[in-house]
mmCIF file of C-alpha atoms in Angstrom:
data_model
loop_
_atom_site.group_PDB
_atom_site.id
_atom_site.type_symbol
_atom_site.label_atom_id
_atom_site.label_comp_id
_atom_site.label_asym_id
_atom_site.label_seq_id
_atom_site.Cartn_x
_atom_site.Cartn_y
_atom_site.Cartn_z
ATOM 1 C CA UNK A 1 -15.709 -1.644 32.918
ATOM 2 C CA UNK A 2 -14.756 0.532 29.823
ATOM 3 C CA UNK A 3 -14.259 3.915 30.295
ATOM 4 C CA UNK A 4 -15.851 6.509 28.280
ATOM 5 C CA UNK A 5 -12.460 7.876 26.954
ATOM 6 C CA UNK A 6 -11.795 4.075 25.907
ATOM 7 C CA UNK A 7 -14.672 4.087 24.199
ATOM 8 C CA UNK A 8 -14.097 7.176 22.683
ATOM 9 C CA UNK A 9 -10.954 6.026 21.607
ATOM 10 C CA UNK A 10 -11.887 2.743 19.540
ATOM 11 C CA UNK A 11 -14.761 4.360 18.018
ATOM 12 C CA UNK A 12 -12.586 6.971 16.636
ATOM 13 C CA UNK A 13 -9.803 4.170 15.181
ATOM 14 C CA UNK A 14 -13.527 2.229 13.881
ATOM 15 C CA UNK A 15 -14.342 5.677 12.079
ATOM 16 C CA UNK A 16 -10.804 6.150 10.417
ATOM 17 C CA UNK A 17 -10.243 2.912 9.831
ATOM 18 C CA UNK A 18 -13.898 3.004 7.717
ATOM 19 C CA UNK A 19 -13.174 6.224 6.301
ATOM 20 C CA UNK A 20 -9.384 5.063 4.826
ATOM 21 C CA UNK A 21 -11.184 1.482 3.779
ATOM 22 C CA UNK A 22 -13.709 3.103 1.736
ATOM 23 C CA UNK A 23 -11.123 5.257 0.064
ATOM 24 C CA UNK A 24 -9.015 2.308 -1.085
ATOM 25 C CA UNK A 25 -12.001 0.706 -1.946
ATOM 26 C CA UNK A 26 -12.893 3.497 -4.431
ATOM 27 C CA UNK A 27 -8.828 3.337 -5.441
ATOM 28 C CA UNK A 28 -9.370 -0.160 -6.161
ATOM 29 C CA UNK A 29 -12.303 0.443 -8.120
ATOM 30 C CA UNK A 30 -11.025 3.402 -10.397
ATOM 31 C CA UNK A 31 -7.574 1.572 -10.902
ATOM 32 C CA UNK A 32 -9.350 -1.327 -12.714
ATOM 33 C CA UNK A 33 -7.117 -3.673 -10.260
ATOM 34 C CA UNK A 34 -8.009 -6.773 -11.416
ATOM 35 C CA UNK A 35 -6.019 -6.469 -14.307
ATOM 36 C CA UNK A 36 -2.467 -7.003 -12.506
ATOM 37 C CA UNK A 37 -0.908 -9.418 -9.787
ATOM 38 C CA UNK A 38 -0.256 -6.564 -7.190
ATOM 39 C CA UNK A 39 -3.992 -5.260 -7.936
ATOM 40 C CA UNK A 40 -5.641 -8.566 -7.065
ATOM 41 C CA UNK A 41 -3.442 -8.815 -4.165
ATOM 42 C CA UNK A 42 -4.751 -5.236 -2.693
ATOM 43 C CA UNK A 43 -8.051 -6.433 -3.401
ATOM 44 C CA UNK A 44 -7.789 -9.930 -1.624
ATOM 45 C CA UNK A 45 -6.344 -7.612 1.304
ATOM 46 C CA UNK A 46 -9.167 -5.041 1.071
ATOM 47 C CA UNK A 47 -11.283 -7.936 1.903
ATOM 48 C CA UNK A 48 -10.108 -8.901 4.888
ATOM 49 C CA UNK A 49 -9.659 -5.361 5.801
ATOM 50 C CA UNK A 50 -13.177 -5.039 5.808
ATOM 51 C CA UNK A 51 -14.011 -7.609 7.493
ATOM 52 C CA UNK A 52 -12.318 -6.587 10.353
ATOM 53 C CA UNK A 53 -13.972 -3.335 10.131
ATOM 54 C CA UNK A 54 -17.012 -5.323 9.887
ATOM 55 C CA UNK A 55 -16.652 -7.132 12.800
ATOM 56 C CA UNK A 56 -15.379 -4.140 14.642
ATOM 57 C CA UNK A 57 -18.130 -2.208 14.410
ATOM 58 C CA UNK A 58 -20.279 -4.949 15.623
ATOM 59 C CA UNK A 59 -18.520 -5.842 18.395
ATOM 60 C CA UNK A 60 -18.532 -1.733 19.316
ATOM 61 C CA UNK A 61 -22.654 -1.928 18.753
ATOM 62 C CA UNK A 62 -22.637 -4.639 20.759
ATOM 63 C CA UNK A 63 -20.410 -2.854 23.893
ATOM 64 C CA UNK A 64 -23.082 0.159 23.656
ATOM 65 C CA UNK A 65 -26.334 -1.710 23.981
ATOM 66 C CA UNK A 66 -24.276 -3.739 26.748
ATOM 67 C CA UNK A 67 -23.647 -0.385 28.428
ATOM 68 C CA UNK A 68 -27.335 1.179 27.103
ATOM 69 C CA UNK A 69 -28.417 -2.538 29.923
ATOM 70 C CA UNK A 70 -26.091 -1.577 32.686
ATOM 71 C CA UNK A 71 -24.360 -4.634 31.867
ATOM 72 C CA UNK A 72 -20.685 -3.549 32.199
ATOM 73 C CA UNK A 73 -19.180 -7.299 32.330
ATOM 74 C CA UNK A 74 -20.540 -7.660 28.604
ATOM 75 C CA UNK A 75 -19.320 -4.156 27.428
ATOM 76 C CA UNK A 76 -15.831 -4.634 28.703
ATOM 77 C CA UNK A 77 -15.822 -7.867 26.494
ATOM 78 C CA UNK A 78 -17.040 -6.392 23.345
ATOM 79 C CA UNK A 79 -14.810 -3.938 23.750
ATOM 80 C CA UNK A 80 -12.268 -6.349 23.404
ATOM 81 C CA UNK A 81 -13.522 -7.660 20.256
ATOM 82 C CA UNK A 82 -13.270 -4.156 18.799
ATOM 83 C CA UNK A 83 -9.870 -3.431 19.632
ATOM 84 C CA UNK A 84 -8.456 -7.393 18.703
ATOM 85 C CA UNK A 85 -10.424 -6.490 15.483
ATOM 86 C CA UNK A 86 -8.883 -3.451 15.033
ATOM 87 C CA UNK A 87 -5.197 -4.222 16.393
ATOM 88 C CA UNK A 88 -4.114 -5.535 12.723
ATOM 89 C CA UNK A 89 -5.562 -2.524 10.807
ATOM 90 C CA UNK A 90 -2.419 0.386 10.327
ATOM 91 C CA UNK A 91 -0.684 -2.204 8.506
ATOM 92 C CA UNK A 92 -3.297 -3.665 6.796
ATOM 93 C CA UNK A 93 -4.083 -0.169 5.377
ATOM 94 C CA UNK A 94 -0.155 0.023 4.723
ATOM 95 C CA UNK A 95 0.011 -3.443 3.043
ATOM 96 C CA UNK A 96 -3.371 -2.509 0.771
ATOM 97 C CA UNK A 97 -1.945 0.952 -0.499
ATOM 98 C CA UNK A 98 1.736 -0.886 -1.261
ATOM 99 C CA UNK A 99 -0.153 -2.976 -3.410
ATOM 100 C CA UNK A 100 -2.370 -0.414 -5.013
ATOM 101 C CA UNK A 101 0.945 1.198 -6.061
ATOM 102 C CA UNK A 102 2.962 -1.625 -7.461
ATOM 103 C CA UNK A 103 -0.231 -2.134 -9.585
ATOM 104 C CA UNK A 104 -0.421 1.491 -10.682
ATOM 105 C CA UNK A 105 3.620 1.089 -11.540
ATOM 106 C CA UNK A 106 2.808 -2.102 -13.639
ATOM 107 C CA UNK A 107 -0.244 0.007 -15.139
ATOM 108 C CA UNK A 108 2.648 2.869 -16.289
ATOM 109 C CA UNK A 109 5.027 0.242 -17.381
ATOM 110 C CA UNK A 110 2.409 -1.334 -19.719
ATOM 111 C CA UNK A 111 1.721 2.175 -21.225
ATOM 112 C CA UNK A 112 5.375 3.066 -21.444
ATOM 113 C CA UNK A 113 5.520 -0.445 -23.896
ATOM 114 C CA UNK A 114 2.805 0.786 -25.939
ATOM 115 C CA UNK A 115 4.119 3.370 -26.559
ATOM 116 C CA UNK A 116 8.024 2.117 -27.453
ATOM 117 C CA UNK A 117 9.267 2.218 -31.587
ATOM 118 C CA UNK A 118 8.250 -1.805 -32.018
ATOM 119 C CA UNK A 119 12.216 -1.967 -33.736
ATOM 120 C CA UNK A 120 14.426 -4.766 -32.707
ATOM 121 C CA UNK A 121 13.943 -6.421 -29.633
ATOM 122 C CA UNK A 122 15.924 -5.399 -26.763
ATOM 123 C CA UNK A 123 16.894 -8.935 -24.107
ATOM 124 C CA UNK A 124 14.944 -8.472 -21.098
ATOM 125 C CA UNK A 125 16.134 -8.897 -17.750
ATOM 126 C CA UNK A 126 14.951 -11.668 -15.240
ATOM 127 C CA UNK A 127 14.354 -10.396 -11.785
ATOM 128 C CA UNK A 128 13.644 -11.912 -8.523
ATOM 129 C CA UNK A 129 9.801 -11.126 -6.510
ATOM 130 C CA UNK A 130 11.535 -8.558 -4.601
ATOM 131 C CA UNK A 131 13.567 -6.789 -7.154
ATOM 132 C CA UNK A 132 9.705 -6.817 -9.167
ATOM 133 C CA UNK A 133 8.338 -5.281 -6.121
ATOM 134 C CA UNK A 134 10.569 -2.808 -5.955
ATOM 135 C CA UNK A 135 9.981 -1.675 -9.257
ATOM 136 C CA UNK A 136 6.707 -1.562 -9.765
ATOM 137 C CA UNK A 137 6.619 0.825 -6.561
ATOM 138 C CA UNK A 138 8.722 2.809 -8.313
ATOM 139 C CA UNK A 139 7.757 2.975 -11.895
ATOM 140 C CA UNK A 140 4.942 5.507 -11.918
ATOM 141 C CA UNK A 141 7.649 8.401 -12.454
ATOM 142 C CA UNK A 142 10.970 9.832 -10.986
ATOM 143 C CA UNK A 143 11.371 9.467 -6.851
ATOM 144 C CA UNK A 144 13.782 10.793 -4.107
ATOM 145 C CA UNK A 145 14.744 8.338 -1.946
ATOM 146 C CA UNK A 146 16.402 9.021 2.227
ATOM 147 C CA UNK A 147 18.697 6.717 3.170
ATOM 148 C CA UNK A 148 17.584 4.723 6.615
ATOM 149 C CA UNK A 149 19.153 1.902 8.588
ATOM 150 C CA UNK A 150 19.712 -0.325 5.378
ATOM 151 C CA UNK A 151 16.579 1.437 3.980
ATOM 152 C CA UNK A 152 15.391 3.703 1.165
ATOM 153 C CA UNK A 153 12.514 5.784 2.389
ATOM 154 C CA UNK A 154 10.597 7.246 -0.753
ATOM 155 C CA UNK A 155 10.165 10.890 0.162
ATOM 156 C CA UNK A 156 9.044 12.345 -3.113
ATOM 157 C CA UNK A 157 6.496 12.387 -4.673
ATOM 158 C CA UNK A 158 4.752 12.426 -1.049
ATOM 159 C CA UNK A 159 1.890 9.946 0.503
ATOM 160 C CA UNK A 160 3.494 7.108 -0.123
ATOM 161 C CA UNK A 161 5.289 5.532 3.296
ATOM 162 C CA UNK A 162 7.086 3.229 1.144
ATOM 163 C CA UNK A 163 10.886 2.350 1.628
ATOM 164 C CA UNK A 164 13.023 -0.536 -0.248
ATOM 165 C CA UNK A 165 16.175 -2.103 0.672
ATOM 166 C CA UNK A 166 19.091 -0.544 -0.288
ATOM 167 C CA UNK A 167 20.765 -3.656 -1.186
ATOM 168 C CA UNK A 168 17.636 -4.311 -3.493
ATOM 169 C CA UNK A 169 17.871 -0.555 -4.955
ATOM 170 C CA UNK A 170 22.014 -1.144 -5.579
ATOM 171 C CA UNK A 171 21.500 -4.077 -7.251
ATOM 172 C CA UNK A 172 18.909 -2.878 -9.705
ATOM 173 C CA UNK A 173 21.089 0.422 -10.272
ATOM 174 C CA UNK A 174 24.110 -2.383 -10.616
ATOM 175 C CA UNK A 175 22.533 -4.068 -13.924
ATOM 176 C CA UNK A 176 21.185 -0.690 -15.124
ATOM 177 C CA UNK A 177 17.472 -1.375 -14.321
ATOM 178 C CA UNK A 178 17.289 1.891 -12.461
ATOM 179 C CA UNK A 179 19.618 4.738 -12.319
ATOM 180 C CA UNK A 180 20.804 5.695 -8.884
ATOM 181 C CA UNK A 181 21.662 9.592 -8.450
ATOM 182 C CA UNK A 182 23.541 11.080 -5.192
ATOM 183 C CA UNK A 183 22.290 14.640 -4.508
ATOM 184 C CA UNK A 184 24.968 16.319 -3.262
ATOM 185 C CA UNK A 185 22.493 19.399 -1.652
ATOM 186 C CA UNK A 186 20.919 16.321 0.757
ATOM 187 C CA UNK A 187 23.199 14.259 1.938
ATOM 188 C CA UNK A 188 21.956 10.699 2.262
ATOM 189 C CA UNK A 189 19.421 11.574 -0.465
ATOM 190 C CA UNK A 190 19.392 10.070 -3.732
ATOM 191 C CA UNK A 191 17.156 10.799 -7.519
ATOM 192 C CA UNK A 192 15.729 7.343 -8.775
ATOM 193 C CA UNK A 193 14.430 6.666 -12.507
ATOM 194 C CA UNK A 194 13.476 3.539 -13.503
ATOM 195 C CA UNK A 195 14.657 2.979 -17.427
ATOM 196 C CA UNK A 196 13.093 1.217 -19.992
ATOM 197 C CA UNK A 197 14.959 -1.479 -19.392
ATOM 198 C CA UNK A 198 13.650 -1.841 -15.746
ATOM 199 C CA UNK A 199 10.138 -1.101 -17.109
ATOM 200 C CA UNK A 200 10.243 -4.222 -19.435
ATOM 201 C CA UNK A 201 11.637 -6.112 -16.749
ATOM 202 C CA UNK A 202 9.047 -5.393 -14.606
ATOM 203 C CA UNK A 203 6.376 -6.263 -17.030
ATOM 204 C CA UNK A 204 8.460 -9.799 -18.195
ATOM 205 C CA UNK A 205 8.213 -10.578 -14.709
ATOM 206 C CA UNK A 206 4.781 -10.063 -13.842
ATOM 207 C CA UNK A 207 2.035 -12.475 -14.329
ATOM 208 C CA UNK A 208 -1.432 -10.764 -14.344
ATOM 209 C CA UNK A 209 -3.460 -10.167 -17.409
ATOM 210 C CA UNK A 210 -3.333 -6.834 -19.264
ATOM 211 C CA UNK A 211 -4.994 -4.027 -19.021
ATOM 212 C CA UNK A 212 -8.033 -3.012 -20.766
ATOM 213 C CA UNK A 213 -7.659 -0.373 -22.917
ATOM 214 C CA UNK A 214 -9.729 3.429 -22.423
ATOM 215 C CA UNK A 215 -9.293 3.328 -18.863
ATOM 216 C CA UNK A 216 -9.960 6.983 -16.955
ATOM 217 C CA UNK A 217 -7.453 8.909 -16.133
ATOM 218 C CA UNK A 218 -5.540 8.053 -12.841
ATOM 219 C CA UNK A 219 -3.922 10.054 -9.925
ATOM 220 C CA UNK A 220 -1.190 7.922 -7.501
ATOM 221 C CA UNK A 221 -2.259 5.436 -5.254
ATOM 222 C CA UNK A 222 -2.256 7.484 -2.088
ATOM 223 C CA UNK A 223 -1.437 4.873 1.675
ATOM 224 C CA UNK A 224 -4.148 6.994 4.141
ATOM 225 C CA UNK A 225 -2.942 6.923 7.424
ATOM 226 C CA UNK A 226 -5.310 4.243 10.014
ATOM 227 C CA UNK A 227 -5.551 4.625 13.427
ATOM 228 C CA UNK A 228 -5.555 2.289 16.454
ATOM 229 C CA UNK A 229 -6.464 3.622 20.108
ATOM 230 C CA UNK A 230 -3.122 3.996 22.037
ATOM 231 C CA UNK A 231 -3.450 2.839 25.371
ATOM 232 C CA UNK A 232 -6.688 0.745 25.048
ATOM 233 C CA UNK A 233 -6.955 -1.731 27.554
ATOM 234 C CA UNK A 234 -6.410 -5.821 26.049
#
């Protein structure tokens, strides 16, 4: 039979997990998404992101008229449902705002190009899907990154949970797609810009249509935090 701090428990993971859906929703939305690969990949996620939510909060309606009947065998089985439904969320939420941030990066690398001297044309360089993933995480503007077990945590600008391989970071600094910058006041800590010539990369590499133009203003793709119920029984 569920307990009532169980129950407490995965209603309050349904409500954030809503709560953090709807905002990326709204992201989605603002960020005109469709108009780049990593946007219709967030919203392809968002989908099934809801639907989990969906079905969560069904199965949690379910538990309480269950409980509402005295039937407790039926409640403890919903309850299930809930929490399978809402086992997968943290990282969905994760995966969605990753996304939402490559496709704002692709978004700032398209305006960067508009805005270029249209002079001789510089080569471009070819990249591979995870060198173009790292960059378009990274091109919205300057970053700090923390070193970590074969990692680069992105610390700065905040809200964004993302890290990259260092191997994949080195060999982008390497051909001079980004430029890599020790700070000796934080050990471990390093400056990243992406340069033009990472921007255009980034952009040769990426296969979604372009943006339409007078677009609203945007802000960064913020990665809300989820929460599942620790401890809930499976």
């Amino acid at each position: 039979m569920p307990d009532l701090q169980e129950t407490v428990q995965v209603a309050d993971a349904l409500r954030q997990t809503s709560l953090v859906a709807g905002k990326l929703l709204a992201t989605a939305a603002l960020s005109d998404a469709v108009t780049t690969l990593d946007g219709r990949e967030a919203i392809t996620l968002l989908r099934h992101l809801t639907k989990d939510s969906s079905l969560a909060a069904l199965a949690m309606a379910d538990a309480i008229c269950d409980l509402a009947h005295g039937d407790t065998a039926s409640a403890s089985t919903s309850m299930d449902r809930a929490t399978a439904h809402l086992a997968g969320t943290p990282t969905a939420v994760h995966r969605v705002g990753e996304a939402l941030q490559r496709h704002e990066g692709h978004l700032h690398a398209q305006d960067h190009a508009a805005q270029e001297n249209p002079g001789a044309a510089e080569p471009t360089a070819k990249v591979s899907e995870a060198q173009r993933r790292a960059l378009a995480s990274l091109a919205r503007g300057d970053t700090v990154l923390r070193d970590a077990y074969g990692l680069r945590e992105v610390i700065a600008p905040p809200a964004s949970y993302l890290s990259v391989r260092a191997s994949t970071i080195d060999a982008l600094a390497a051909r001079g797609l980004v430029t890599l910058t020790a700070l000796p006041e934080q050990p471990g800590h390093h400056g990243l810009h992406v340069t033009a010539a990472g921007l255009r990369a980034l952009l040769a590499a990426g296969s979604g249509p372009r943006r339409r133009p007078s677009l609203p203003a945007r802000g960064p793709a913020l990665v809300p935090k989820a929460a599942v119920p620790a401890g809930t029984r499976r």
